[in-house]
mmCIF file of C-alpha atoms in Angstrom:
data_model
loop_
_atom_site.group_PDB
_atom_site.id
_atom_site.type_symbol
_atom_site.label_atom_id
_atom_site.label_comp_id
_atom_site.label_asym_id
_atom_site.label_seq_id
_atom_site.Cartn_x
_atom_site.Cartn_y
_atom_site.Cartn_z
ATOM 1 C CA UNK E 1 26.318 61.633 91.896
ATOM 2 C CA UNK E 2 27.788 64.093 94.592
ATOM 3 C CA UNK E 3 28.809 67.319 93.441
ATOM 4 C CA UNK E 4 32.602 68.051 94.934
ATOM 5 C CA UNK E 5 32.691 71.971 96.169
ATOM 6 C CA UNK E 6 35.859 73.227 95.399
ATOM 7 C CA UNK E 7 36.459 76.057 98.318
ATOM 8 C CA UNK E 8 39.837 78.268 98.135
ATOM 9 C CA UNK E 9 42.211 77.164 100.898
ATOM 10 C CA UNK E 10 44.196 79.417 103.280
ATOM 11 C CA UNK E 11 47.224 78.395 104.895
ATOM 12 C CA UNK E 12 48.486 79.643 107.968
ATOM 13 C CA UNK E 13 51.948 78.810 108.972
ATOM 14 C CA UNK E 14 54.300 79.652 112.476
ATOM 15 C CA UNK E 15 57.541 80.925 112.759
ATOM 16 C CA UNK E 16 59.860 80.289 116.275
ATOM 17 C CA UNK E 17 62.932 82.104 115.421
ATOM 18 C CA UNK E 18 65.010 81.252 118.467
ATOM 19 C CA UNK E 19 64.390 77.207 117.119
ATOM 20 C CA UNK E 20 64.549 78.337 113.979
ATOM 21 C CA UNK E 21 61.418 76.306 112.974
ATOM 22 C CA UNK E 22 58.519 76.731 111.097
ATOM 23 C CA UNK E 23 55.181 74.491 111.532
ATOM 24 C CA UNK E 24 53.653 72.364 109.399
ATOM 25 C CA UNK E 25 51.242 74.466 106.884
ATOM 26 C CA UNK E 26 47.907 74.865 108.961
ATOM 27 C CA UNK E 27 44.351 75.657 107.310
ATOM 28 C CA UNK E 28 42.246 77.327 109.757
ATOM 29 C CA UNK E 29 43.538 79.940 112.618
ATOM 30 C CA UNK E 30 42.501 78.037 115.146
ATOM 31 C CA UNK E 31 44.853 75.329 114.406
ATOM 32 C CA UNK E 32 47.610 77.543 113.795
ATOM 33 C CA UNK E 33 46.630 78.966 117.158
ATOM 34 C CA UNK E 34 47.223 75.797 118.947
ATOM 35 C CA UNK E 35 50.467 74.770 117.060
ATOM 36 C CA UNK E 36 51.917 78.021 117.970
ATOM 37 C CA UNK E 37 51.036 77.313 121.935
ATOM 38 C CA UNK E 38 51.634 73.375 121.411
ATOM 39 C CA UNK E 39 55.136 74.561 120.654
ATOM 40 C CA UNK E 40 55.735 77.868 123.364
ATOM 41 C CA UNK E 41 54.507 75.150 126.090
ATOM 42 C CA UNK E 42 57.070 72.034 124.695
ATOM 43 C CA UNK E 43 60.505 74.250 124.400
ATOM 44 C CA UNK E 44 59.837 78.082 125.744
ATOM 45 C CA UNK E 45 57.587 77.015 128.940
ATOM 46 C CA UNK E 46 54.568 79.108 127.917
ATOM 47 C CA UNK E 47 56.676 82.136 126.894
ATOM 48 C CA UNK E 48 56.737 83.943 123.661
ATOM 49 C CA UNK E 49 59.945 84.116 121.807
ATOM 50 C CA UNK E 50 61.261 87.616 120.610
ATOM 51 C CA UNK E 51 60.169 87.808 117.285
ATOM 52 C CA UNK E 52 57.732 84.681 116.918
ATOM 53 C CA UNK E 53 56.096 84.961 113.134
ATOM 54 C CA UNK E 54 52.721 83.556 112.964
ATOM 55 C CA UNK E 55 49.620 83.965 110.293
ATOM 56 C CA UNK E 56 48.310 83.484 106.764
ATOM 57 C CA UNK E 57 50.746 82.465 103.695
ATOM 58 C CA UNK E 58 50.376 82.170 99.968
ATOM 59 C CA UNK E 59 51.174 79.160 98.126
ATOM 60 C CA UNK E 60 54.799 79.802 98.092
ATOM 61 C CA UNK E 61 54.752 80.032 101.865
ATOM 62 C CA UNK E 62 55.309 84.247 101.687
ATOM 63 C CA UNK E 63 53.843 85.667 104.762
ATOM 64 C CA UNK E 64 50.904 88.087 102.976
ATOM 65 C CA UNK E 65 52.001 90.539 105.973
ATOM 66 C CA UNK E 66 55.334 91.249 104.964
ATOM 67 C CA UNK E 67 54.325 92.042 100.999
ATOM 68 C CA UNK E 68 52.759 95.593 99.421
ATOM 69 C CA UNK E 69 49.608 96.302 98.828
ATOM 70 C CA UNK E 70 49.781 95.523 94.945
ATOM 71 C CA UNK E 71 52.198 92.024 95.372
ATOM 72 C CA UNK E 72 49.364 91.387 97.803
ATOM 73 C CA UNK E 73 46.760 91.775 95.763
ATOM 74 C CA UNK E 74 48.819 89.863 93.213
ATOM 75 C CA UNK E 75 49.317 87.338 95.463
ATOM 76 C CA UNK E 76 45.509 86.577 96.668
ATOM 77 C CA UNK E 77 44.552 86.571 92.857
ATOM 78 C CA UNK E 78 47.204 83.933 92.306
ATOM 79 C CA UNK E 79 46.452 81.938 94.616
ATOM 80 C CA UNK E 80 42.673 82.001 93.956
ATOM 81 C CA UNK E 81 43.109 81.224 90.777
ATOM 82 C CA UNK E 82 45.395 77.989 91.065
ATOM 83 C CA UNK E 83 42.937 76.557 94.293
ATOM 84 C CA UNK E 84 40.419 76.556 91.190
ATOM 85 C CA UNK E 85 42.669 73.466 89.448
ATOM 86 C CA UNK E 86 44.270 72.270 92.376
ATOM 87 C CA UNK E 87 43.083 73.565 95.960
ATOM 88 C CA UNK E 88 45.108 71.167 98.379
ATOM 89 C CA UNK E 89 48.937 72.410 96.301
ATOM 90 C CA UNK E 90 51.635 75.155 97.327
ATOM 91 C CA UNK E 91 52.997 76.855 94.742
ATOM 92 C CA UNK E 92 51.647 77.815 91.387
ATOM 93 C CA UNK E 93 52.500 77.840 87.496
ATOM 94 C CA UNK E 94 52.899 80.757 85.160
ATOM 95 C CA UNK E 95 49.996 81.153 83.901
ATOM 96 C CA UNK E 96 48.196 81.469 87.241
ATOM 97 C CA UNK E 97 50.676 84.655 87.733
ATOM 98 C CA UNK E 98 50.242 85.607 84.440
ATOM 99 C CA UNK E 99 46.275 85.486 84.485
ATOM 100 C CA UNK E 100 46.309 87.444 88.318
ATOM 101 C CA UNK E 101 48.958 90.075 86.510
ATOM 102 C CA UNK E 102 46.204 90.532 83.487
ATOM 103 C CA UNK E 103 43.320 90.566 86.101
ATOM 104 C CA UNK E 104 44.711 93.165 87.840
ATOM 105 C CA UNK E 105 46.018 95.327 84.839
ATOM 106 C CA UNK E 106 42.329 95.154 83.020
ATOM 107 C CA UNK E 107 41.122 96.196 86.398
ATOM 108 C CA UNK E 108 43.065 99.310 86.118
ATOM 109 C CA UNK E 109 42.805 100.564 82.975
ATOM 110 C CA UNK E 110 39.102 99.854 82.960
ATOM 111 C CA UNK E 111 39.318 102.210 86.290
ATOM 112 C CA UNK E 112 41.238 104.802 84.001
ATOM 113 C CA UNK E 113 38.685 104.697 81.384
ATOM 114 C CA UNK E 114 35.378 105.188 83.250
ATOM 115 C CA UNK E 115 37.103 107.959 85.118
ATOM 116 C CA UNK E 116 38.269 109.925 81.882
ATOM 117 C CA UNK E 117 35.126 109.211 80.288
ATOM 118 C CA UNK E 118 32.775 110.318 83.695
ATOM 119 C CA UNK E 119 34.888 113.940 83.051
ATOM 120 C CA UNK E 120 34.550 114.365 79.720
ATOM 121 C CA UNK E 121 31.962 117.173 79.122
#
């Protein structure tokens, strides 16, 4: 019996804001690549809009660009975590939040401990 690989997904989406369209959610860059020219050549003739909006998303189609550091961090975890149960899906439950919010609040406490306890004479 094969063995299914479950592999976390990225999505990639592109922004025209002069049509005031966004693509269809893309999975590698080189098809978000050719959407993004697919559509310049069709309604700009090759040229780039002002203010074109192109790259990688999160499950709730945020652009990872335009969040901090920490909501980005928040965000990855997130979205790691739900492509475990359900790698093809946008958006994700509670508990995925929840678990990425615990992650990343163990992670820094556990960073506060070994510090205080690497000074301690």
């Amino acid at each position: 019996m094969p063995t299914q690989e479950k592999t976390i997904m990225h999505r990639y989406l592109y922004r025209c804001p002069v049509c005031r369209t966004t693509s269809p959610l893309c999975q590698t860059p080189a098809e978000l690549k050719a959407e993004g020219a697919s559509h310049r050549d069709k309604l700009h003739g090759g040229h780039h809009p002002d203010g074109e909006k192109d790259g990688e998303v999160d499950r709730r189609s945020r652009w990872y660009a335009d969040l901090g550091w920490l909501a980005t961090l928040h965000a990855r975890l997130a979205d790691a975590y739900a492509d475990l149960r359900d790698p093809d899906g946008m958006g994700h439950r509670l508990w995925v939040s929840a678990l990425a919010w615990l992650t990343l609040t163990t992670a820094g406490l556990t960073t506060l401990w070994a510090t205080g306890a690497a000074l301690q004479p």
